[in-house]
Coordinates of N, CA and C and ligand atoms in Angstrom, one line a residue:
M1 N 0.8 -1.2 0.0 CA 0.0 0.0 0.0 C 0.9 1.3 0.0
P2 N 0.8 2.1 -1.1 CA 1.7 3.3 -1.1 C 1.3 4.3 0.0
E3 N 2.2 4.7 0.8 CA 2.0 5.8 1.7 C 3.1 6.8 1.5
G4 N 3.2 7.8 2.4 CA 4.1 8.9 2.1 C 5.6 8.4 1.9
D5 N 5.9 7.3 2.7 CA 7.3 6.8 2.5 C 7.6 6.2 1.2
T6 N 6.6 5.5 0.6 CA 6.7 4.9 -0.7 C 6.9 6.0 -1.8
V7 N 6.1 7.0 -1.7 CA 6.1 8.1 -2.7 C 7.4 8.9 -2.6
Y8 N 7.9 9.1 -1.3 CA 9.1 9.8 -1.1 C 10.3 9.0 -1.8
R9 N 10.3 7.7 -1.6 CA 11.3 6.9 -2.2 C 11.3 6.8 -3.7
S10 N 10.0 6.7 -4.2 CA 9.9 6.8 -5.7 C 10.4 8.1 -6.2
A11 N 10.1 9.2 -5.6 CA 10.5 10.5 -6.1 C 12.1 10.6 -6.1
K12 N 12.6 10.0 -5.0 CA 14.1 10.1 -4.9 C 14.8 9.3 -6.0
Q13 N 14.2 8.1 -6.3 CA 14.8 7.2 -7.3 C 14.6 7.8 -8.7
L14 N 13.4 8.3 -8.9 CA 13.1 8.9 -10.2 C 13.9 10.2 -10.5
N15 N 14.1 10.9 -9.4 CA 14.9 12.2 -9.5 C 16.4 11.8 -9.9
A16 N 16.9 10.8 -9.2 CA 18.3 10.4 -9.5 C 18.4 9.9 -11.0
A17 N 17.4 9.2 -11.5 CA 17.5 8.7 -12.9 C 17.2 9.7 -13.9
L18 N 16.4 10.7 -13.6 CA 15.9 11.6 -14.7 C 16.3 13.0 -14.6
A19 N 16.5 13.6 -13.4 CA 16.8 15.0 -13.3 C 18.0 15.4 -14.1
G20 N 17.8 16.6 -14.8 CA 18.9 17.1 -15.5 C 19.1 16.5 -16.9
T21 N 18.2 15.5 -17.2 CA 18.4 14.9 -18.6 C 17.2 15.3 -19.5
V22 N 17.4 15.0 -20.8 CA 16.4 15.3 -21.8 C 15.5 14.1 -22.0
L23 N 14.2 14.3 -22.0 CA 13.3 13.2 -22.3 C 13.4 12.8 -23.7
T24 N 13.5 11.5 -24.0 CA 13.5 11.1 -25.4 C 12.2 10.4 -25.7
R25 N 11.4 10.2 -24.7 CA 10.0 9.7 -24.9 C 9.1 10.2 -23.8
C26 N 7.9 10.5 -24.2 CA 6.8 10.9 -23.3 C 5.5 10.4 -23.8
D27 N 5.0 9.4 -23.1 CA 3.8 8.8 -23.6 C 2.8 8.8 -22.4
I28 N 1.8 9.7 -22.5 CA 0.8 9.7 -21.4 C -0.5 9.0 -21.9
R29 N -0.8 8.0 -21.2 CA -2.0 7.1 -21.6 C -3.2 7.4 -20.7
V30 N -3.5 8.6 -20.6 CA -4.7 9.0 -19.9 C -5.5 10.0 -20.9
P31 N -6.7 9.7 -21.2 CA -7.4 10.4 -22.3 C -7.2 11.9 -22.3
A32 N -7.4 12.5 -21.1 CA -7.3 14.0 -21.0 C -6.0 14.6 -21.4
F33 N -4.9 13.8 -21.3 CA -3.6 14.3 -21.6 C -2.8 13.5 -22.6
A34 N -3.6 12.7 -23.4 CA -2.9 11.8 -24.4 C -2.1 12.5 -25.4
T35 N -2.4 13.8 -25.7 CA -1.7 14.5 -26.7 C -0.5 15.3 -26.2
V36 N -0.3 15.2 -24.9 CA 0.8 15.9 -24.3 C 2.1 15.2 -24.6
D37 N 3.1 15.9 -25.2 CA 4.4 15.3 -25.5 C 5.5 16.2 -25.0
L38 N 6.2 15.8 -23.9 CA 7.2 16.6 -23.4 C 8.6 16.1 -23.8
S39 N 8.7 15.3 -24.8 CA 10.0 14.8 -25.2 C 10.8 16.0 -25.8
G40 N 12.1 15.9 -25.5 CA 12.9 17.1 -25.9 C 13.1 18.1 -24.8
E41 N 12.2 18.0 -23.8 CA 12.3 18.9 -22.6 C 13.2 18.3 -21.6
I42 N 13.8 19.2 -20.7 CA 14.7 18.8 -19.6 C 13.8 18.5 -18.4
V43 N 14.1 17.4 -17.7 CA 13.5 17.1 -16.4 C 14.2 17.9 -15.4
R44 N 13.5 18.8 -14.7 CA 14.1 19.6 -13.7 C 14.3 18.9 -12.4
N45 N 13.2 18.3 -11.9 CA 13.3 17.5 -10.7 C 12.1 16.7 -10.5
V46 N 12.2 15.7 -9.6 CA 11.0 14.9 -9.2 C 10.9 15.0 -7.7
A47 N 9.8 15.3 -7.2 CA 9.6 15.5 -5.7 C 8.3 14.9 -5.3
S48 N 8.3 14.6 -4.0 CA 7.0 14.1 -3.4 C 6.5 15.2 -2.5
R49 N 5.2 15.2 -2.4 CA 4.5 16.1 -1.5 C 3.4 15.2 -0.8
G50 N 3.6 14.8 0.4 CA 2.7 13.8 1.0 C 2.7 12.6 0.1
K51 N 1.5 12.2 -0.3 CA 1.4 11.0 -1.2 C 1.3 11.4 -2.7
H52 N 1.6 12.6 -3.0 CA 1.5 13.1 -4.4 C 3.0 13.1 -4.9
L53 N 3.1 12.8 -6.2 CA 4.4 12.8 -6.9 C 4.4 13.9 -8.0
L54 N 5.4 14.7 -8.0 CA 5.5 15.9 -8.9 C 6.7 15.7 -9.7
M55 N 6.5 15.6 -11.1 CA 7.7 15.5 -12.0 C 7.7 16.8 -12.8
R56 N 8.7 17.6 -12.5 CA 8.8 18.9 -13.2 C 9.6 18.8 -14.4
I57 N 9.0 19.0 -15.6 CA 9.7 18.8 -16.9 C 9.4 20.1 -17.7
G58 N 10.5 20.7 -18.1 CA 10.3 22.0 -18.9 C 9.5 22.9 -18.0
E59 N 8.4 23.5 -18.6 CA 7.5 24.4 -17.8 C 6.3 23.7 -17.2
Y60 N 6.3 22.3 -17.3 CA 5.2 21.5 -16.9 C 5.5 20.6 -15.7
T61 N 4.4 20.2 -15.0 CA 4.5 19.3 -14.0 C 3.5 18.1 -14.3
I62 N 4.1 16.9 -14.2 CA 3.2 15.7 -14.3 C 3.0 15.3 -12.9
H63 N 1.7 15.4 -12.5 CA 1.3 15.1 -11.1 C 0.7 13.7 -11.1
S64 N 1.1 12.9 -10.1 CA 0.4 11.6 -10.0 C 0.2 11.2 -8.6
H65 N -0.8 10.4 -8.4 CA -1.2 9.9 -7.1 C -1.3 8.4 -7.2
L66 N -0.6 7.6 -6.4 CA -0.6 6.1 -6.6 C -1.8 5.4 -6.1
K67 N -2.6 6.1 -5.2 CA -3.8 5.4 -4.6 C -3.5 4.1 -4.1
M68 N -4.3 3.0 -4.4 CA -4.1 1.7 -3.8 C -3.0 0.8 -4.4
E69 N -3.0 0.8 -5.8 CA -2.2 -0.2 -6.5 C -1.1 0.4 -7.3
G70 N -1.0 1.7 -7.4 CA -0.1 2.4 -8.3 C 1.4 2.3 -7.9
S71 N 2.2 2.4 -9.0 CA 3.6 2.5 -8.7 C 4.3 3.1 -9.9
W72 N 5.5 3.7 -9.7 CA 6.4 4.2 -10.7 C 7.6 3.2 -10.7
R73 N 7.9 2.7 -11.8 CA 9.1 1.8 -11.8 C 10.1 2.2 -12.8
L74 N 11.3 1.9 -12.6 CA 12.4 2.3 -13.5 C 13.0 1.1 -14.1
F75 N 13.2 1.2 -15.4 CA 13.9 0.1 -16.2 C 15.0 0.7 -17.0
R76 N 16.1 -0.1 -17.1 CA 17.2 0.4 -17.9 C 17.1 0.0 -19.3
G77 N 17.3 0.9 -20.2 CA 17.3 0.6 -21.7 C 16.2 -0.3 -22.1
E78 N 16.6 -1.5 -22.6 CA 15.6 -2.4 -23.2 C 15.1 -3.4 -22.2
Q79 N 15.4 -3.2 -20.9 CA 15.0 -4.2 -19.8 C 13.5 -4.4 -19.9
R80 N 13.1 -5.7 -19.7 CA 11.7 -6.1 -19.7 C 11.0 -5.5 -18.5
W81 N 9.8 -5.0 -18.8 CA 9.0 -4.4 -17.7 C 8.5 -5.5 -16.8
S82 N 8.4 -5.1 -15.5 CA 8.0 -6.1 -14.5 C 6.5 -6.2 -14.3
R83 N 5.8 -5.3 -15.0 CA 4.3 -5.4 -15.0 C 3.8 -5.2 -16.4
P84 N 2.5 -5.7 -16.6 CA 2.0 -5.7 -18.0 C 1.9 -4.3 -18.6
A85 N 2.2 -4.1 -19.9 CA 2.1 -2.8 -20.5 C 0.8 -2.2 -20.5
Y86 N -0.3 -3.0 -20.5 CA -1.6 -2.3 -20.5 C -2.0 -1.6 -19.2
L87 N -1.2 -1.8 -18.2 CA -1.4 -1.1 -16.9 C -0.7 0.2 -16.9
A88 N 0.2 0.5 -17.9 CA 1.0 1.7 -17.9 C 0.1 2.9 -18.2
R89 N 0.2 3.9 -17.4 CA -0.5 5.2 -17.6 C 0.4 6.3 -18.0
G90 N 1.7 6.2 -17.7 CA 2.7 7.2 -18.1 C 4.0 6.5 -18.4
I91 N 4.6 6.9 -19.5 CA 6.0 6.3 -19.9 C 6.9 7.5 -20.2
L92 N 8.0 7.6 -19.4 CA 8.9 8.7 -19.7 C 10.3 8.0 -19.8
A93 N 11.1 8.4 -20.8 CA 12.4 7.8 -20.9 C 13.4 8.9 -21.3
N94 N 14.6 8.6 -20.8 CA 15.8 9.4 -21.3 C 16.7 8.4 -22.0
S95 N 18.0 8.8 -22.3 CA 18.8 7.9 -23.0 C 19.2 6.6 -22.3
E96 N 19.0 6.6 -20.9 CA 19.4 5.5 -20.1 C 18.3 4.7 -19.5
Y97 N 17.3 5.4 -19.0 CA 16.2 4.8 -18.2 C 14.8 5.0 -18.9
T98 N 13.9 4.1 -18.5 CA 12.5 4.3 -18.8 C 11.8 4.2 -17.5
A99 N 11.0 5.3 -17.2 CA 10.2 5.3 -16.0 C 8.7 5.0 -16.4
V100 N 8.1 4.0 -15.8 CA 6.7 3.7 -16.2 C 5.8 3.8 -14.9
G101 N 4.8 4.5 -15.1 CA 3.8 4.6 -14.0 C 2.7 3.6 -14.3
F102 N 2.5 2.6 -13.4 CA 1.5 1.6 -13.6 C 0.3 1.9 -12.6
E103 N -0.9 1.7 -13.2 CA -2.1 1.8 -12.4 C -2.2 3.0 -11.5
L104 N -1.8 4.1 -12.0 CA -1.8 5.3 -11.2 C -3.2 5.7 -10.9
G105 N -3.5 6.1 -9.7 CA -4.9 6.5 -9.3 C -5.3 7.8 -10.0
T106 N -4.3 8.7 -10.2 CA -4.5 10.0 -10.8 C -3.3 10.4 -11.6
L107 N -3.5 11.0 -12.7 CA -2.4 11.6 -13.5 C -2.9 12.9 -14.1
N108 N -2.2 13.9 -13.8 CA -2.5 15.2 -14.4 C -1.3 15.9 -15.0
V109 N -1.5 16.7 -16.0 CA -0.4 17.5 -16.4 C -0.8 19.0 -16.3
V110 N 0.0 19.8 -15.6 CA -0.4 21.2 -15.4 C 0.9 22.0 -15.6
R111 N 0.7 23.3 -15.9 CA 1.9 24.2 -15.9 C 2.5 24.2 -14.4
T112 N 3.8 24.2 -14.3 CA 4.4 24.1 -13.0 C 3.9 25.3 -12.1
D113 N 3.7 26.5 -12.7 CA 3.3 27.6 -11.8 C 1.8 27.4 -11.4
E114 N 1.2 26.3 -11.8 CA -0.2 26.1 -11.4 C -0.3 24.8 -10.6
E115 N 0.8 24.2 -10.2 CA 0.7 22.9 -9.5 C 0.2 23.0 -8.1
G116 N 0.2 24.2 -7.6 CA -0.4 24.5 -6.3 C -1.9 24.1 -6.2
S117 N -2.5 24.2 -7.4 CA -4.0 23.9 -7.4 C -4.2 22.4 -7.1
L118 N -3.2 21.6 -7.2 CA -3.3 20.1 -6.9 C -2.8 19.7 -5.6
V119 N -1.9 20.5 -5.0 CA -1.3 20.1 -3.7 C -1.4 21.1 -2.6
D120 N -1.9 22.3 -2.9 CA -2.0 23.3 -1.8 C -2.9 23.0 -0.7
H121 N -3.8 22.1 -0.9 CA -4.8 21.7 0.2 C -4.1 20.9 1.3
L122 N -2.9 20.4 1.0 CA -2.3 19.4 1.9 C -1.7 20.1 3.1
G123 N -1.8 19.4 4.3 CA -1.2 19.9 5.5 C 0.3 19.7 5.4
P124 N 1.1 20.1 6.5 CA 2.5 19.9 6.4 C 2.9 18.4 6.1
D125 N 3.9 18.3 5.3 CA 4.4 17.0 4.8 C 5.3 16.4 5.8
L126 N 5.0 15.2 6.3 CA 5.8 14.5 7.3 C 7.3 14.3 6.8
L127 N 7.4 14.1 5.5 CA 8.7 13.9 4.9 C 9.2 15.1 4.1
G128 N 8.6 16.2 4.2 CA 8.9 17.3 3.4 C 9.8 18.4 4.1
P129 N 10.4 19.3 3.4 CA 11.2 20.3 4.0 C 10.4 21.3 4.7
D130 N 9.0 21.3 4.5 CA 8.1 22.2 5.1 C 7.5 21.7 6.4
W131 N 8.0 20.5 6.9 CA 7.3 19.9 8.0 C 7.2 20.9 9.2
D132 N 6.0 20.9 9.8 CA 5.8 21.9 10.9 C 4.8 21.2 11.8
A133 N 5.4 20.6 12.9 CA 4.7 19.8 13.9 C 3.6 20.7 14.6
E134 N 3.9 21.9 14.8 CA 2.9 22.8 15.5 C 1.7 23.0 14.7
L135 N 1.9 23.2 13.4 CA 0.8 23.4 12.5 C 0.0 22.1 12.3
A136 N 0.6 21.0 12.2 CA -0.1 19.7 12.1 C -1.0 19.5 13.4
L137 N -0.4 19.8 14.6 CA -1.2 19.7 15.8 C -2.4 20.6 15.8
A138 N -2.2 21.8 15.4 CA -3.3 22.8 15.4 C -4.4 22.3 14.4
N139 N -4.0 21.8 13.3 CA -4.9 21.3 12.3 C -5.8 20.1 12.9
L140 N -5.1 19.2 13.6 CA -5.8 18.1 14.2 C -6.7 18.6 15.3
R141 N -6.3 19.6 16.0 CA -7.1 20.0 17.2 C -8.4 20.8 16.7
E142 N -8.4 21.2 15.5 CA -9.5 22.0 15.0 C -10.8 21.2 15.1
D143 N -10.8 19.9 15.0 CA -12.0 19.1 15.1 C -11.8 18.0 16.2
P144 N -12.0 18.5 17.5 CA -11.8 17.6 18.6 C -12.7 16.4 18.7
E145 N -13.9 16.4 18.0 CA -14.8 15.3 18.0 C -14.5 14.2 17.1
R146 N -13.6 14.5 16.1 CA -13.3 13.6 15.0 C -12.5 12.4 15.6
E147 N -12.7 11.2 15.0 CA -11.9 10.1 15.5 C -10.5 10.2 15.0
I148 N -9.6 9.9 15.9 CA -8.1 10.1 15.6 C -7.7 9.3 14.3
G149 N -8.4 8.1 14.2 CA -8.0 7.3 13.0 C -8.4 7.9 11.7
L150 N -9.4 8.8 11.7 CA -9.8 9.6 10.5 C -9.0 10.8 10.4
A151 N -8.7 11.5 11.5 CA -8.0 12.7 11.5 C -6.5 12.5 11.0
L152 N -5.9 11.4 11.3 CA -4.6 11.1 10.9 C -4.5 10.8 9.4
L153 N -5.6 10.3 8.9 CA -5.6 10.0 7.4 C -5.9 11.2 6.6
D154 N -6.5 12.2 7.2 CA -6.9 13.4 6.5 C -5.7 14.2 6.1
Q155 N -5.3 14.2 4.8 CA -4.1 14.8 4.3 C -4.1 16.3 4.5
R156 N -5.2 16.9 4.7 CA -5.3 18.3 5.0 C -4.7 18.7 6.4
N157 N -4.7 17.7 7.3 CA -4.2 17.9 8.6 C -2.6 17.8 8.6
L158 N -2.2 16.7 8.1 CA -0.8 16.4 7.9 C -0.7 15.4 6.8
A159 N 0.4 15.5 6.0 CA 0.4 14.7 4.7 C 1.4 13.6 4.8
G160 N 1.0 12.4 4.4 CA 1.9 11.2 4.3 C 1.4 9.9 4.9
I161 N 0.4 10.0 5.9 CA 0.0 8.8 6.6 C -1.1 8.2 5.8
G162 N -1.0 6.8 5.6 CA -2.0 6.0 4.9 C -2.6 5.0 5.9
N163 N -3.3 4.0 5.4 CA -4.0 3.1 6.2 C -3.1 2.2 7.1
V164 N -1.9 1.9 6.6 CA -1.0 1.1 7.4 C -0.6 1.8 8.6
Y165 N 0.0 3.0 8.4 CA 0.5 3.8 9.5 C -0.6 4.2 10.5
R166 N -1.8 4.5 10.0 CA -2.7 5.0 11.0 C -3.1 3.9 12.0
A167 N -3.1 2.6 11.5 CA -3.4 1.5 12.4 C -2.2 1.3 13.4
E168 N -1.0 1.4 12.8 CA 0.2 1.1 13.6 C 0.5 2.2 14.7
I169 N 0.2 3.5 14.2 CA 0.4 4.6 15.2 C -0.5 4.5 16.3
C170 N -1.8 4.2 16.0 CA -2.8 4.1 17.1 C -2.4 2.9 18.1
F171 N -1.9 1.8 17.5 CA -1.5 0.7 18.4 C -0.3 1.2 19.3
L172 N 0.7 1.8 18.7 CA 1.9 2.2 19.4 C 1.6 3.2 20.5
R173 N 0.6 4.0 20.3 CA 0.2 5.0 21.3 C -0.8 4.5 22.2
G174 N -1.3 3.3 22.0 CA -2.3 2.7 23.0 C -3.6 3.3 22.9
I175 N -4.0 3.8 21.7 CA -5.3 4.4 21.6 C -6.1 3.7 20.5
L176 N -7.5 3.6 20.7 CA -8.3 3.1 19.7 C -8.4 4.1 18.5
P177 N -8.5 3.6 17.3 CA -8.7 4.5 16.2 C -10.0 5.4 16.3
T178 N -10.9 4.9 17.1 CA -12.2 5.6 17.2 C -12.2 6.7 18.3
T179 N -11.0 6.8 19.0 CA -10.9 7.8 20.1 C -11.1 9.2 19.5
P180 N -11.9 10.1 20.0 CA -12.0 11.5 19.5 C -10.6 12.2 19.8
V181 N -10.3 13.0 18.8 CA -9.0 13.7 18.9 C -8.8 14.4 20.2
G182 N -9.9 15.0 20.7 CA -9.9 15.8 21.9 C -9.6 14.9 23.2
D183 N -9.8 13.6 23.1 CA -9.6 12.7 24.2 C -8.2 12.0 24.1
V184 N -7.5 12.3 23.1 CA -6.1 11.7 23.0 C -5.2 12.4 23.9
A185 N -4.6 11.6 24.9 CA -3.6 12.3 25.7 C -2.3 12.5 25.0
N186 N -1.7 13.6 25.2 CA -0.4 13.8 24.6 C -0.4 13.7 23.1
L187 N -1.3 14.4 22.5 CA -1.5 14.4 21.0 C -0.2 14.7 20.3
E188 N 0.7 15.6 20.9 CA 1.9 15.9 20.3 C 2.8 14.7 20.2
K189 N 2.7 13.7 21.1 CA 3.5 12.5 21.0 C 3.0 11.6 19.8
T190 N 1.8 11.7 19.5 CA 1.2 10.9 18.4 C 1.8 11.5 17.1
V191 N 1.8 12.9 17.0 CA 2.4 13.5 15.8 C 3.9 13.2 15.7
D192 N 4.6 13.3 16.8 CA 6.0 13.0 16.8 C 6.3 11.6 16.4
L193 N 5.5 10.7 16.9 CA 5.7 9.2 16.5 C 5.5 9.1 15.0
S194 N 4.4 9.8 14.5 CA 4.2 9.7 13.0 C 5.4 10.1 12.2
Y195 N 6.0 11.2 12.7 CA 7.2 11.8 12.0 C 8.3 10.7 12.1
R196 N 8.5 10.2 13.2 CA 9.7 9.3 13.4 C 9.5 8.0 12.6
L197 N 8.2 7.4 12.6 CA 8.0 6.2 11.9 C 8.2 6.4 10.4
L198 N 7.7 7.5 9.8 CA 7.8 7.7 8.4 C 9.3 7.9 8.0
H199 N 10.0 8.6 8.9 CA 11.4 8.8 8.6 C 12.2 7.6 8.7
A200 N 11.9 6.7 9.7 CA 12.6 5.5 9.9 C 12.5 4.6 8.7
N201 N 11.3 4.7 7.9 CA 11.0 3.8 6.8 C 11.3 4.4 5.5
K202 N 11.6 5.7 5.4 CA 11.6 6.3 4.1 C 12.6 5.8 3.1
D203 N 13.7 5.2 3.6 CA 14.7 4.6 2.6 C 14.7 3.1 2.6
R204 N 13.7 2.4 3.2 CA 13.7 1.0 3.0 C 12.5 0.5 2.3
S205 N 12.6 -0.7 1.7 CA 11.5 -1.2 0.9 C 10.5 -1.9 1.7
T206 N 10.9 -2.5 2.9 CA 9.9 -3.1 3.8 C 9.5 -2.2 4.9
R207 N 8.2 -1.9 5.0 CA 7.8 -1.0 6.1 C 7.8 -1.7 7.4
V208 N 8.5 -1.2 8.4 CA 8.6 -1.8 9.7 C 8.2 -0.9 10.8
T209 N 7.3 -1.3 11.7 CA 6.9 -0.5 12.9 C 7.3 -1.2 14.2
T210 N 7.6 -2.5 14.1 CA 7.9 -3.3 15.3 C 9.4 -3.3 15.7
G211 N 10.2 -2.8 14.7 CA 11.7 -2.9 15.0 C 12.3 -4.2 14.5
N212 N 11.5 -5.1 14.1 CA 12.0 -6.4 13.5 C 11.9 -6.3 12.0
L213 N 13.1 -6.3 11.4 CA 13.2 -6.1 10.0 C 13.0 -7.4 9.2
R214 N 13.0 -8.6 9.9 CA 13.0 -9.8 9.2 C 11.6 -10.4 9.1
R215 N 10.8 -10.4 10.2 CA 9.5 -10.9 10.2 C 8.6 -10.2 11.2
D216 N 7.3 -10.3 11.1 CA 6.4 -9.6 12.1 C 6.7 -8.2 12.1
T217 N 6.7 -7.6 10.9 CA 7.2 -6.2 10.7 C 6.1 -5.2 11.2
L218 N 4.8 -5.6 11.2 CA 3.8 -4.7 11.6 C 3.0 -5.3 12.9
W219 N 2.5 -4.4 13.7 CA 1.9 -4.8 15.0 C 0.4 -5.3 14.7
V220 N -0.3 -4.5 14.0 CA -1.8 -4.9 13.9 C -2.3 -4.9 12.4
Y221 N -1.7 -4.1 11.5 CA -2.3 -4.0 10.2 C -2.4 -5.4 9.5
G222 N -3.6 -5.7 9.1 CA -3.8 -6.9 8.3 C -3.8 -8.2 9.1
R223 N -3.8 -8.1 10.5 CA -3.6 -9.2 11.3 C -4.9 -9.7 12.0
T224 N -6.0 -9.6 11.4 CA -7.3 -9.9 11.9 C -7.3 -11.3 12.7
G225 N -7.6 -11.3 13.9 CA -7.8 -12.6 14.7 C -6.5 -13.2 15.2
K226 N -5.4 -12.7 14.7 CA -4.1 -13.2 15.1 C -3.7 -12.7 16.5
P227 N -2.9 -13.4 17.2 CA -2.5 -12.9 18.6 C -1.7 -11.7 18.5
C228 N -2.0 -10.7 19.4 CA -1.2 -9.5 19.6 C 0.2 -9.9 20.0
F229 N 1.2 -9.3 19.4 CA 2.6 -9.6 19.7 C 2.9 -9.2 21.1
R230 N 2.2 -8.3 21.7 CA 2.5 -7.9 23.1 C 1.7 -8.7 24.1
C231 N 0.4 -8.9 23.9 CA -0.4 -9.5 25.0 C -1.2 -10.8 24.5
G232 N -1.1 -11.2 23.3 CA -1.7 -12.4 22.8 C -3.2 -12.3 22.5
T233 N -3.8 -11.2 22.8 CA -5.3 -11.0 22.5 C -5.5 -11.0 21.0
P234 N -6.5 -11.7 20.5 CA -6.8 -11.6 19.0 C -7.0 -10.2 18.5
I235 N -6.3 -9.8 17.4 CA -6.4 -8.5 16.9 C -7.8 -8.2 16.3
G236 N -8.4 -7.1 16.6 CA -9.7 -6.8 16.1 C -9.6 -6.1 14.8
H237 N -10.7 -6.2 14.0 CA -10.8 -5.6 12.7 C -12.1 -4.9 12.5
G238 N -12.1 -3.8 11.8 CA -13.4 -3.1 11.5 C -13.1 -2.0 10.4
T239 N -14.2 -1.3 10.1 CA -14.0 -0.2 9.1 C -14.3 1.1 9.8
L240 N -13.6 2.2 9.2 CA -13.7 3.5 9.8 C -13.8 4.5 8.6
G241 N -14.7 5.4 8.6 CA -14.8 6.4 7.5 C -15.7 7.5 7.9
D242 N -15.6 8.6 7.2 CA -16.5 9.8 7.4 C -17.9 9.5 6.9
S243 N -18.0 8.6 5.9 CA -19.2 8.2 5.3 C -19.1 6.8 4.8
E244 N -20.2 6.2 4.3 CA -20.2 4.8 3.8 C -19.2 4.7 2.6
L245 N -19.0 5.8 1.9 CA -18.2 5.8 0.7 C -16.7 5.8 1.0
T246 N -16.4 6.2 2.2 CA -14.9 6.4 2.5 C -14.5 5.4 3.6
L247 N -15.2 4.3 3.8 CA -14.8 3.3 4.8 C -13.5 2.6 4.4
R248 N -12.6 2.6 5.3 CA -11.4 1.8 5.1 C -11.2 0.9 6.3
D249 N -10.5 -0.2 6.0 CA -10.3 -1.2 7.1 C -9.4 -0.7 8.1
T250 N -9.6 -1.1 9.3 CA -8.6 -0.8 10.4 C -8.5 -1.9 11.4
W251 N -7.4 -2.0 12.1 CA -7.1 -3.0 13.0 C -6.7 -2.5 14.4
W252 N -6.9 -3.2 15.4 CA -6.4 -2.8 16.8 C -6.4 -3.9 17.7
C253 N -5.7 -3.8 18.8 CA -5.7 -4.8 19.9 C -6.6 -4.3 20.9
P254 N -7.7 -5.1 21.2 CA -8.7 -4.7 22.2 C -8.1 -4.5 23.6
R255 N -7.0 -5.1 23.9 CA -6.4 -5.0 25.2 C -5.4 -3.9 25.3
C256 N -4.5 -3.8 24.4 CA -3.4 -2.8 24.4 C -3.9 -1.4 24.1
Q257 N -5.1 -1.3 23.4 CA -5.6 0.0 23.0 C -6.9 0.3 23.7
S258 N -7.0 1.4 24.3 CA -8.3 1.8 24.9 C -8.6 3.3 24.9
Ligands
ZN1 ZN1 -2.3 -6.4 22.8

C-alpha cells in the first residue's frame, strides 16, 4: 500500500535517474492528456508532497497519485517491464532509463506555476522540507470530536499517513482509532511518533513498525484474529470512515488500546 514513505522513495529514485536529462520519450496514456508530449524537454526534478508525486519537466508538472495499487518503476534501456504494458498510464524515458507509472490513481499535467492547485490543500508533509509539527497539531485540534483514525488519514491535517501507518500509530500510542482527537492524551506524541515512523522507513522497501526487519514487521495492520505480539489477545478488525463511501479497514488490539 503506497503511503508517504513509498512516494518519497519513488521520487528520490526517479529524480536520480531523470533529473537534468532530456526526455527522449513521453507517452501519457490518460485520455485527457494523451496529446501531451514533453519529449525534448529537460526534467528539472522529481519531488514528493505527501502521497503526491510531482515530476517537473520543462515548464510543466506531471502530477500523479498512486492510490491503492499504483507504482512508478524504473527500467534500464531495453530491460523487460516487471508489470503488463496495458497497466501503464505514463511512460517517460531518457537515453538510459525508462520510468513507467503503472495503475496510477490519478495523473494530471499542469503548468508548474499552477501545480499548487493540486497540492496546496495538503497539510505539512511529514517527509517534506516544510514539516511543521505545531501546524499539524493545530490542524488536528480543529476538530476535537473527530476520530483520531480519521484525522490522521486526512491529508489536509498532515500529509503522508496512509491506512497502514494509522493502524500502527494508534497501536503504538495505545489508543483506539475511534478515540476522539480531543480525548487523545499527549497528542503531540502521536504527531512526533508519526514523524519518526515515516522517517525510519523512508529509505527501506519493507515498512517496519515493530523494529523487527525480518518478520512480524507490523503490529496490527492486516492481522485480523491473530494474537497481539504484546499480549496475545486476538487483533480486532473493523472499518472507519466519514461516510459509507470512505470506509477503510482498520485493526487494533482490544487490550493494548483503549
Ligand atoms: Zn495487545
